[in-house]
Coordinates of N, CA and C in Angstrom, one line a residue:
L136 N -11.7 -13.0 5.9 CA -11.0 -12.6 4.7 C -11.3 -13.5 3.5
K137 N -11.4 -14.8 3.7 CA -11.7 -15.7 2.6 C -13.0 -15.3 1.9
E138 N -14.0 -14.8 2.6 CA -15.2 -14.4 2.0 C -15.0 -13.3 1.0
L139 N -14.0 -12.5 1.2 CA -13.8 -11.3 0.4 C -13.1 -11.6 -0.9
K140 N -12.6 -12.8 -1.1 CA -11.8 -13.1 -2.3 C -12.8 -13.3 -3.5
S141 N -12.9 -12.2 -4.2 CA -13.8 -12.3 -5.4 C -13.2 -11.2 -6.4
R142 N -13.9 -11.2 -7.5 CA -13.4 -10.2 -8.6 C -14.3 -9.0 -8.6
H143 N -15.1 -8.8 -7.6 CA -16.0 -7.7 -7.5 C -15.4 -6.5 -6.8
S144 N -15.7 -5.3 -7.3 CA -15.2 -4.1 -6.5 C -16.0 -3.9 -5.3
G145 N -15.5 -3.1 -4.4 CA -16.2 -2.9 -3.1 C -15.7 -3.7 -2.0
N146 N -14.8 -4.7 -2.2 CA -14.3 -5.5 -1.2 C -13.6 -4.7 -0.1
T147 N -12.9 -3.6 -0.5 CA -12.2 -2.8 0.5 C -13.1 -2.2 1.5
L148 N -14.2 -1.7 1.0 CA -15.2 -1.1 1.9 C -15.8 -2.1 2.8
R149 N -16.1 -3.3 2.3 CA -16.7 -4.4 3.1 C -15.7 -4.8 4.2
L150 N -14.4 -4.9 3.8 CA -13.4 -5.3 4.8 C -13.3 -4.3 5.9
A151 N -13.3 -3.0 5.5 CA -13.2 -1.9 6.5 C -14.4 -2.0 7.4
N152 N -15.6 -2.2 6.9 CA -16.7 -2.3 7.8 C -16.6 -3.5 8.7
Q153 N -16.1 -4.7 8.2 CA -15.9 -5.8 9.1 C -14.9 -5.6 10.2
L154 N -13.8 -4.9 9.8 CA -12.8 -4.6 10.8 C -13.3 -3.7 11.9
E155 N -14.2 -2.7 11.5 CA -14.8 -1.8 12.5 C -15.7 -2.6 13.4
E156 N -16.5 -3.5 12.8 CA -17.4 -4.3 13.7 C -16.6 -5.2 14.6
L157 N -15.6 -5.8 14.2 CA -14.8 -6.7 15.0 C -14.0 -6.1 16.1
T158 N -13.4 -4.9 15.7 CA -12.5 -4.2 16.7 C -13.1 -3.0 17.4
G159 N -14.1 -2.5 16.9 CA -14.7 -1.3 17.5 C -13.9 0.0 17.2
L160 N -12.9 -0.2 16.3 CA -12.0 0.9 15.9 C -12.4 1.4 14.5
E161 N -12.2 2.7 14.2 CA -12.4 3.2 12.9 C -11.5 2.7 11.9
A162 N -12.0 2.2 10.7 CA -11.1 1.7 9.6 C -11.4 2.6 8.4
R163 N -10.3 3.1 7.9 CA -10.4 4.0 6.7 C -9.8 3.3 5.5
V164 N -10.5 3.5 4.3 CA -10.0 3.0 3.1 C -9.1 4.0 2.4
T165 N -7.9 3.5 2.0 CA -7.0 4.4 1.3 C -6.6 3.7 0.0
I166 N -6.7 4.4 -1.1 CA -6.3 3.9 -2.4 C -4.8 4.1 -2.6
L167 N -4.0 3.0 -2.5 CA -2.6 3.1 -2.5 C -2.0 3.8 -3.7
G168 N -2.6 3.5 -4.9 CA -2.1 4.1 -6.1 C -2.2 5.6 -6.1
H169 N -3.2 6.2 -5.4 CA -3.4 7.6 -5.3 C -2.4 8.2 -4.3
L170 N -2.3 7.5 -3.2 CA -1.4 8.0 -2.1 C 0.0 7.9 -2.4
Q171 N 0.5 6.8 -3.0 CA 1.9 6.6 -3.2 C 2.5 7.3 -4.4
R172 N 1.7 7.3 -5.5 CA 2.2 7.7 -6.7 C 1.8 9.2 -7.1
G173 N 0.7 9.6 -6.6 CA 0.2 11.0 -6.9 C -0.5 10.8 -8.3
G174 N -1.7 11.3 -8.3 CA -2.5 11.3 -9.6 C -3.2 10.0 -9.8
A175 N -3.9 9.9 -10.9 CA -4.6 8.7 -11.2 C -3.7 7.5 -11.3
P176 N -4.1 6.3 -10.8 CA -3.3 5.1 -10.9 C -3.2 4.6 -12.3
S177 N -2.0 4.1 -12.6 CA -1.8 3.4 -13.8 C -2.0 1.9 -13.6
A178 N -1.9 1.1 -14.7 CA -2.1 -0.3 -14.5 C -1.0 -0.9 -13.5
A179 N 0.2 -0.4 -13.7 CA 1.3 -0.8 -12.8 C 1.0 -0.5 -11.3
D180 N 0.4 0.7 -11.1 CA 0.0 1.1 -9.7 C -1.0 0.2 -9.2
R181 N -2.0 -0.2 -10.0 CA -3.0 -1.1 -9.5 C -2.5 -2.5 -9.2
L182 N -1.6 -3.0 -10.0 CA -1.0 -4.3 -9.8 C -0.1 -4.2 -8.5
L183 N 0.6 -3.2 -8.3 CA 1.4 -3.1 -7.1 C 0.5 -3.0 -5.9
A184 N -0.5 -2.2 -5.9 CA -1.4 -2.1 -4.8 C -2.1 -3.5 -4.5
T185 N -2.4 -4.2 -5.5 CA -3.0 -5.5 -5.4 C -2.0 -6.5 -4.7
R186 N -0.7 -6.5 -5.2 CA 0.3 -7.3 -4.6 C 0.5 -7.0 -3.1
L187 N 0.6 -5.7 -2.8 CA 0.8 -5.3 -1.4 C -0.4 -5.6 -0.5
G188 N -1.6 -5.3 -1.0 CA -2.8 -5.6 -0.2 C -3.0 -7.0 0.0
T189 N -2.7 -7.9 -1.0 CA -2.9 -9.3 -0.8 C -1.9 -9.8 0.2
A190 N -0.6 -9.3 0.1 CA 0.4 -9.8 1.0 C 0.1 -9.3 2.4
C191 N -0.5 -8.1 2.6 CA -0.9 -7.7 3.9 C -2.0 -8.6 4.5
A192 N -3.0 -8.9 3.7 CA -4.0 -9.8 4.2 C -3.5 -11.2 4.5
D193 N -2.5 -11.7 3.7 CA -1.9 -13.0 4.0 C -1.1 -12.9 5.3
F194 N -0.4 -11.8 5.6 CA 0.4 -11.7 6.8 C -0.6 -11.7 8.0
I195 N -1.7 -11.0 7.9 CA -2.6 -10.9 9.0 C -3.2 -12.3 9.2
D196 N -3.5 -13.0 8.1 CA -4.1 -14.4 8.2 C -3.1 -15.3 8.9
Q197 N -1.8 -15.1 8.8 CA -0.7 -15.9 9.4 C -0.4 -15.4 10.8
G198 N -1.1 -14.4 11.3 CA -0.9 -13.8 12.6 C 0.4 -13.0 12.7
L199 N 0.8 -12.5 11.6 CA 2.1 -11.7 11.6 C 1.7 -10.2 11.6
Y200 N 2.0 -9.5 12.8 CA 1.7 -8.1 13.0 C 3.0 -7.3 13.3
G201 N 2.8 -6.0 13.3 CA 4.0 -5.2 13.6 C 5.0 -5.1 12.4
V202 N 4.5 -5.3 11.2 CA 5.4 -5.2 10.1 C 4.7 -4.3 9.0
M203 N 5.6 -3.8 8.1 CA 5.1 -3.2 6.9 C 5.3 -4.1 5.7
V204 N 4.6 -3.9 4.7 CA 4.7 -4.8 3.5 C 5.7 -4.1 2.5
A205 N 6.7 -4.8 2.1 CA 7.7 -4.2 1.2 C 7.8 -5.0 -0.1
A206 N 7.8 -4.3 -1.2 CA 7.9 -5.0 -2.5 C 9.4 -4.9 -2.9
R207 N 10.0 -6.0 -3.0 CA 11.5 -6.1 -3.4 C 11.6 -7.0 -4.6
G208 N 12.0 -6.4 -5.7 CA 12.1 -7.1 -6.9 C 10.7 -7.7 -7.3
E209 N 10.7 -9.0 -7.5 CA 9.4 -9.6 -7.9 C 8.7 -10.1 -6.6
G210 N 9.3 -10.0 -5.5 CA 8.7 -10.6 -4.3 C 8.1 -9.5 -3.4
V211 N 7.4 -10.0 -2.4 CA 6.8 -9.1 -1.3 C 7.2 -9.7 0.0
E212 N 7.7 -8.9 0.9 CA 8.1 -9.5 2.2 C 7.7 -8.5 3.4
P213 N 7.6 -9.1 4.6 CA 7.3 -8.3 5.7 C 8.6 -7.7 6.3
V214 N 8.5 -6.4 6.7 CA 9.7 -5.8 7.3 C 9.2 -5.2 8.7
P215 N 9.9 -5.6 9.8 CA 9.5 -5.2 11.1 C 9.5 -3.6 11.2
I216 N 8.4 -3.1 11.7 CA 8.2 -1.7 11.8 C 9.4 -1.0 12.5
E217 N 10.0 -1.7 13.5 CA 11.1 -1.1 14.2 C 12.3 -0.8 13.3
E218 N 12.4 -1.5 12.2 CA 13.5 -1.3 11.3 C 13.3 0.0 10.4
V219 N 12.1 0.5 10.3 CA 11.8 1.6 9.4 C 11.3 2.9 10.1
V220 N 10.8 2.8 11.3 CA 10.3 4.0 12.0 C 11.4 4.9 12.3
G221 N 11.2 6.2 12.0 CA 12.2 7.2 12.3 C 13.3 7.3 11.3
R222 N 13.3 6.4 10.3 CA 14.4 6.5 9.2 C 13.8 7.1 8.0
R223 N 14.6 7.8 7.3 CA 14.2 8.5 6.1 C 15.0 8.0 4.9
K224 N 14.4 7.7 3.8 CA 15.1 7.3 2.6 C 14.9 8.5 1.6
T225 N 15.9 9.1 1.2 CA 15.8 10.3 0.3 C 16.2 9.9 -1.1
V226 N 15.7 10.7 -2.0 CA 16.1 10.5 -3.4 C 16.7 11.9 -3.9
P227 N 17.9 11.9 -4.4 CA 18.6 13.1 -4.9 C 17.7 13.8 -5.9
L228 N 17.7 15.2 -5.9 CA 16.9 15.9 -6.8 C 17.2 15.7 -8.2
D229 N 18.4 15.3 -8.5 CA 18.7 15.0 -9.9 C 18.5 13.5 -10.4
H230 N 17.9 12.8 -9.5 CA 17.6 11.4 -9.8 C 16.6 11.2 -10.9
P231 N 16.7 10.2 -11.8 CA 15.7 10.0 -12.9 C 14.3 9.9 -12.4
W232 N 14.1 9.4 -11.1 CA 12.7 9.2 -10.6 C 12.1 10.6 -10.4
V233 N 12.9 11.6 -9.9 CA 12.4 12.9 -9.7 C 12.0 13.5 -11.1
K234 N 12.9 13.4 -12.1 CA 12.6 13.9 -13.4 C 11.3 13.3 -14.0
S235 N 11.2 12.0 -13.8 CA 10.0 11.3 -14.3 C 8.7 11.8 -13.6
A236 N 8.8 11.9 -12.3 CA 7.7 12.4 -11.5 C 7.2 13.8 -12.0
R237 N 8.2 14.6 -12.2 CA 7.9 16.0 -12.7 C 7.2 16.0 -14.1
L238 N 7.7 15.1 -14.9 CA 7.1 15.0 -16.3 C 5.7 14.6 -16.3
I239 N 5.3 13.8 -15.3 CA 3.9 13.4 -15.3 C 3.0 14.2 -14.4
G240 N 3.7 15.3 -13.8 CA 2.9 16.3 -13.0 C 2.7 15.9 -11.6
A241 N 3.5 14.9 -11.1 CA 3.3 14.5 -9.7 C 3.7 15.7 -8.7
N242 N 3.0 15.8 -7.6 CA 3.3 16.9 -6.7 C 4.4 16.4 -5.8
L243 N 5.5 17.1 -5.8 CA 6.7 16.7 -4.9 C 6.8 17.6 -3.7
G244 N 5.9 18.5 -3.5 CA 5.9 19.3 -2.3 C 6.7 20.6 -2.5
D245 N 7.2 20.9 -3.7 CA 8.0 22.1 -3.8 C 7.4 23.1 -4.7

């Protein structure tokens, strides 16, 4: 992982290839800004993805597995998968987030 710390694009693909070589498992690259937000990522999306991705790599480097990465306030923390699997967090249809998402054309599945 330390070799990947640079300012050049393509690190994600190189990391995926290294993971495949080391584990023999398929590794897929996902752009978090596209997946989580819908549409082209904004600067805030890119910063969030960078924070989450960096934290994920740090957790792996520390030998911390079986967790998801959560952004809470200004911090990032690991949350055990057991605490979130099978739970659903919903947002009311009249919530400002839903209105904002609709204004920017995000697909909400309806």
